[in-house]
Amino acid sequence: MGTLDYTVATLGSHCALQLLKGAKDEGLRTLLVCEKKRLSLYKRFNFIDDIFSVDDTSDIASDRCIGRLRETNSILIPHGTLIAYMNSDQIERINIPIFGNKWILRWEADRDLKQKLMEESHLSVSKSIDSKNDIQGLCIVKLHGAAGGRGYFIAWNRESFERQALRLKDQKMISGEQDLFIQEYVLGVPAFLHFFYSPITKEIELMGADRRYESNVDGLGRIPAREQLSAELEMSYNVVGNIPIVLRESLLLSAYEMGESFVNTSKNLVPPGMNGPFCLEGVYDREGKFVTFEFSARIVAGTNLYVSGSPYSDLVYDEPMSMGRRIAREVKLAIEKNMIDKITS
Ligand code: AMP
């Protein structure tokens, strides 16, 4: 089968524009599964060949939708919105090819599995704290799932934890303290490192880096300390956008090593391993050491910065190479080599 026999499909949100633009640039057919309320946005872009509209996100797994994806011989590219709307069981049951390794998405969603994969990859990892009674230094308290940082708060002892947990409960964001995950807070510069691993070439590529612009935590610094102390401000880490980062060149070697170590470990823990795009998320501490607090086992929205390529992809490719286009190129390569099974699950 040739390139035109396949369609690259994704859900209308997160990084859909970049993904489908990249697929079109590589000469592939594109399909968007889109909620009705978002149609007017996506209809503006002529690189989307076909739109399948659904009433709401619960229809994504419907027979009608999966049937259309199958008819069009689609490869579905998972992103943050897909995994926010579907649980791991639902994703694993999707019966069409999904780009990358869908089994590893469960390891992203489950905090304990996530911590295990990071630790076994020999990354320096921000410690998880089992109980509110064990909180000693500064901690960040997170909600489970890909909530985009909404509702996260900082605690420094049991009392500050309980007070803020109660607020989230009152706001119906959690049903109880068991919905919260406590992690050691790492002071430094947050950075999100975007990688792509090809199971065909067996090469890892650093495709870019970003930091998130989060509300309202990134607004707190605009208020003088006196007002911060007196106004009892509530904080949150709601992602609004992304800001590019270029790393000091002396940090690049360890970035590649961390990516490689993660890929190698994932091959044993979650076969066939971390194929395709992924992101290591952490903080460079004051010694310049990267302490990882999360990973995403699929494309992250920070790659939207680099639709025309990044300072890193430009070193490897003589043409603009977004993460979306890199994915499409992998699909093309797999079609040529008759290896679609290797890049999908
Ligand atoms: P996450 O949803 O885990 O990616 O985190 C959202 C935001 O919280 C990040 O962009 C960071 O600003 C911050 N953050 C998360 N975990 C930590 C941590 N362990 N130490 C310091 N900041 C963190």
XYZ file of C-alpha atoms and ligand atoms in Angstrom:
368
model
C 0.000 0.000 0.000
C 1.197 3.543 -0.733
C 1.151 6.841 1.134
C -2.265 7.815 -0.207
C -3.861 4.639 1.119
C -3.393 5.878 4.706
C -4.936 8.759 6.624
C -3.475 10.550 9.616
C -6.282 11.229 12.088
C -6.500 13.011 15.395
C -8.919 14.674 17.775
C -9.656 18.390 17.330
C -7.782 20.010 20.220
C -4.314 20.195 21.870
C -1.897 19.995 18.880
C -4.250 18.862 16.102
C -3.340 21.761 13.801
C 0.361 21.064 13.964
C -0.156 17.305 13.533
C -2.372 17.570 10.477
C -0.311 20.354 8.871
C 2.747 18.124 9.237
C 0.893 15.148 7.761
C -0.245 17.216 4.765
C 3.297 18.528 4.225
C 4.382 14.899 3.974
C 1.684 14.166 1.394
C -0.641 12.136 3.631
C -4.433 12.388 3.805
C -5.771 14.034 6.982
C -8.909 13.495 9.068
C -10.032 15.386 12.138
C -12.505 14.017 14.675
C -14.084 17.180 15.988
C -16.706 18.190 18.533
C -19.459 20.277 16.911
C -18.670 23.259 19.120
C -15.135 23.479 17.705
C -15.944 23.035 14.018
C -15.822 26.734 13.194
C -12.174 26.856 14.288
C -10.944 23.833 12.385
C -12.843 24.615 9.159
C -10.480 27.526 8.656
C -7.535 25.292 7.749
C -7.263 23.794 4.289
C -4.758 21.098 5.205
C -7.594 19.190 6.914
C -9.070 16.985 4.167
C -11.974 15.571 6.110
C -13.776 16.344 9.369
C -15.859 13.802 11.252
C -18.001 15.716 13.689
C -19.187 14.289 17.022
C -21.637 15.759 19.529
C -19.173 15.473 22.366
C -15.998 13.682 23.341
C -17.805 10.591 24.657
C -18.639 9.771 21.004
C -14.987 9.273 20.087
C -15.103 5.606 21.026
C -18.500 5.066 19.355
C -18.884 2.444 16.609
C -19.786 5.215 14.151
C -16.554 7.101 14.812
C -14.293 4.057 14.934
C -16.031 2.799 11.773
C -15.128 6.011 9.932
C -11.525 5.809 11.105
C -11.343 2.229 9.901
C -12.970 3.000 6.517
C -10.400 5.717 5.876
C -7.532 3.445 6.938
C -6.570 5.910 9.618
C -3.651 5.948 11.993
C -4.825 7.777 15.113
C -2.314 10.111 16.767
C -2.973 10.298 20.535
C -2.446 13.569 22.378
C -3.209 15.115 25.779
C -6.896 15.742 25.104
C -7.526 12.177 23.971
C -6.019 10.815 27.162
C -7.830 13.384 29.300
C -11.190 12.236 27.898
C -10.599 8.497 27.709
C -9.317 6.236 30.453
C -6.577 3.683 29.853
C -9.031 0.779 29.385
C -10.938 2.685 26.708
C -7.755 3.661 24.876
C -6.425 0.101 24.956
C -9.720 -1.137 23.490
C -9.617 1.198 20.463
C -9.502 -1.184 17.597
C -7.619 0.812 14.968
C -3.871 1.503 14.719
C -2.669 4.088 17.229
C 0.647 5.789 16.560
C 3.318 4.751 19.088
C 2.751 2.348 21.974
C -0.748 2.714 23.431
C 0.144 0.466 26.397
C 2.579 3.031 27.739
C -0.210 5.631 28.042
C -1.404 3.721 31.123
C 2.033 4.334 32.647
C 1.592 8.033 32.023
C -1.889 8.112 33.596
C -1.096 6.051 36.719
C 1.068 7.993 39.183
C 2.681 4.872 40.701
C 3.578 3.308 37.362
C 4.817 6.689 36.195
C 7.139 7.066 39.171
C 8.415 3.491 38.644
C 9.302 4.066 34.984
C 11.118 7.318 35.770
C 13.055 5.779 38.656
C 14.008 2.608 36.792
C 15.239 4.791 33.914
C 17.890 6.110 36.365
C 16.572 9.640 36.049
C 16.949 11.884 39.034
C 13.315 11.992 40.141
C 11.371 14.313 42.391
C 10.285 12.102 45.324
C 6.652 11.224 45.900
C 5.396 11.562 49.487
C 3.067 8.816 50.698
C 1.207 10.648 53.442
C 0.362 14.196 54.450
C 1.981 13.347 57.795
C 5.342 12.953 56.055
C 5.366 16.437 54.491
C 8.471 18.223 55.704
C 9.855 20.635 53.097
C 8.065 22.381 50.255
C 5.740 20.068 48.305
C 3.567 20.379 45.231
C 0.191 18.671 45.473
C -1.307 17.441 42.203
C -4.584 16.056 40.986
C -4.562 12.698 39.190
C -4.890 12.593 35.404
C -3.965 15.093 32.691
C -5.792 18.015 34.308
C -3.345 20.525 32.826
C -2.137 21.713 36.225
C -5.510 23.072 37.373
C -5.947 22.994 41.145
C -2.335 22.121 41.991
C -1.124 23.770 45.170
C 1.940 24.111 47.349
C 2.014 22.711 50.888
C 4.732 22.822 53.531
C 3.140 20.894 56.398
C 0.075 18.824 57.231
C -2.052 21.836 58.115
C -1.374 23.730 54.878
C -2.152 20.528 52.954
C -5.472 19.949 54.720
C -6.622 23.536 54.370
C -6.066 23.612 50.619
C -7.396 20.106 50.051
C -10.608 21.191 51.749
C -10.897 24.168 49.407
C -10.608 21.852 46.358
C -13.243 19.588 47.878
C -15.583 22.534 48.420
C -15.017 23.528 44.792
C -15.896 19.920 43.794
C -12.527 19.485 42.066
C -11.763 16.407 44.189
C -13.915 14.036 46.180
C -11.375 13.718 48.985
C -7.691 13.788 49.923
C -7.208 10.381 48.304
C -7.478 12.146 44.912
C -4.284 14.051 45.578
C -0.679 13.162 44.884
C 2.095 14.805 46.912
C 5.512 15.368 45.391
C 8.649 17.109 46.620
C 8.862 20.627 45.124
C 12.036 21.204 43.123
C 13.273 24.762 43.057
C 14.834 25.880 39.783
C 13.917 26.374 36.144
C 11.169 24.149 34.719
C 11.894 22.658 31.306
C 10.024 20.254 29.058
C 12.265 18.261 26.717
C 10.629 16.985 23.516
C 11.988 13.742 22.070
C 11.175 11.437 19.190
C 12.317 7.827 19.102
C 12.100 5.859 15.887
C 11.833 2.065 16.244
C 12.710 1.907 12.529
C 16.011 3.827 12.574
C 16.528 3.142 16.326
C 17.617 6.771 16.736
C 16.506 9.268 19.341
C 16.055 12.909 18.339
C 15.754 15.942 20.605
C 13.127 17.998 18.780
C 12.798 21.033 21.070
C 12.232 22.335 24.575
C 9.752 24.670 26.196
C 8.459 25.881 29.505
C 4.810 26.384 30.276
C 3.134 29.671 30.978
C 0.743 28.880 33.792
C -2.061 30.809 35.409
C -2.044 32.092 37.947
C 1.342 31.011 39.311
C 3.186 32.988 36.617
C 1.203 36.068 37.583
C 2.126 35.975 41.265
C 5.552 37.500 40.659
C 3.854 40.628 39.304
C 2.452 41.417 42.710
C 4.720 42.911 45.372
C 5.562 40.637 48.328
C 3.556 42.678 50.830
C 0.335 42.221 48.816
C 1.106 38.556 48.220
C 1.293 38.023 51.976
C -1.785 39.995 52.913
C -4.193 39.038 50.121
C -4.288 35.249 50.786
C -4.072 34.400 47.109
C -5.067 30.952 45.821
C -2.722 29.501 43.277
C -3.059 27.182 40.315
C -0.903 25.829 37.461
C -3.427 26.073 34.651
C -1.469 25.945 31.365
C -2.274 28.880 29.109
C 0.572 28.623 26.615
C 4.187 27.673 26.089
C 7.422 29.615 25.919
C 10.453 28.393 23.933
C 13.687 27.497 25.664
C 17.069 26.864 24.127
C 19.242 24.910 26.523
C 22.834 25.718 27.310
C 24.797 23.578 24.893
C 26.610 21.887 27.787
C 23.248 20.497 28.968
C 22.499 18.741 25.684
C 24.611 15.649 26.239
C 22.759 14.727 29.422
C 19.408 15.502 27.763
C 20.115 12.877 25.069
C 21.373 10.429 27.690
C 18.193 10.812 29.749
C 16.034 10.301 26.652
C 18.000 7.190 25.680
C 17.865 5.726 29.138
C 14.100 6.260 29.256
C 13.636 4.567 25.868
C 15.825 1.592 26.849
C 14.053 1.024 30.172
C 10.608 1.296 28.601
C 11.506 -1.523 26.182
C 11.715 -3.911 29.148
C 8.890 -2.518 31.262
C 6.287 -1.776 28.566
C 7.146 -3.595 25.332
C 7.676 -2.544 22.599
C 8.803 0.564 24.504
C 8.634 4.313 24.116
C 8.156 4.676 20.365
C 7.393 8.023 18.726
C 7.125 11.376 20.518
C 7.532 11.795 24.278
C 8.519 14.444 26.769
C 10.620 14.488 29.937
C 9.371 17.162 32.263
C 11.393 18.560 35.113
C 13.346 21.322 36.735
C 16.998 22.286 36.293
C 18.092 22.846 39.895
C 20.717 25.317 41.047
C 23.533 22.918 40.142
C 22.094 22.577 36.633
C 20.949 19.004 37.348
C 17.658 17.974 35.736
C 15.195 16.586 38.286
C 12.305 14.900 36.483
C 8.809 15.267 37.906
C 6.688 13.847 35.051
C 6.787 12.411 31.559
C 4.300 12.404 28.723
C 4.343 9.257 26.608
C 2.985 11.040 23.516
C 3.221 14.393 21.759
C 3.008 17.422 24.103
C 1.418 20.768 23.275
C 4.741 22.557 23.817
C 5.784 21.242 20.397
C 3.212 23.661 18.896
C 5.923 26.291 19.219
C 7.936 24.667 16.487
C 5.592 24.357 13.496
C 8.472 25.690 11.385
C 11.125 23.587 13.076
C 13.151 24.188 16.250
C 16.795 25.097 16.927
C 17.374 21.346 17.368
C 15.409 19.926 14.438
C 17.130 22.532 12.210
C 20.484 20.922 13.043
C 19.314 17.582 11.680
C 16.864 18.467 8.899
C 17.385 20.898 6.029
C 13.667 21.710 6.005
C 11.156 22.792 8.647
C 10.475 19.726 10.805
C 7.750 20.033 13.408
C 6.960 17.101 15.695
C 3.767 16.624 13.664
C 5.724 16.383 10.462
C 8.279 14.056 12.047
C 5.447 11.710 13.007
C 4.096 11.812 9.457
C 7.548 11.119 8.081
C 7.763 8.050 10.272
C 4.409 6.887 8.925
C 5.712 7.347 5.377
C 8.922 5.498 6.136
C 6.954 2.644 7.688
C 4.681 2.445 4.636
C 7.681 2.268 2.312
C 9.327 -0.444 4.406
C 6.102 -2.313 5.103
C 6.581 -1.765 8.832
C 3.323 -0.115 9.931
C 3.016 -2.704 12.712
C 6.288 -1.508 14.192
C 5.178 2.119 14.602
C 1.588 1.523 15.756
C -0.168 -0.516 18.418
P 2.588 18.833 35.628
O 1.094 18.862 35.400
O 3.026 17.782 36.547
O 3.355 18.870 34.341
O 2.956 20.186 36.405
C 2.449 21.458 36.095
C 3.442 22.501 36.558
O 3.716 22.366 37.937
C 4.793 22.433 35.868
O 4.836 23.170 34.683
C 5.713 23.026 36.901
O 5.663 24.446 36.824
C 5.099 22.643 38.199
N 5.673 21.438 38.824
C 5.198 20.171 38.704
N 5.894 19.317 39.475
C 6.832 20.051 40.095
C 7.848 19.746 41.047
N 8.024 18.504 41.518
N 8.631 20.762 41.486
C 8.462 22.026 41.022
N 7.507 22.371 40.148
C 6.695 21.414 39.678
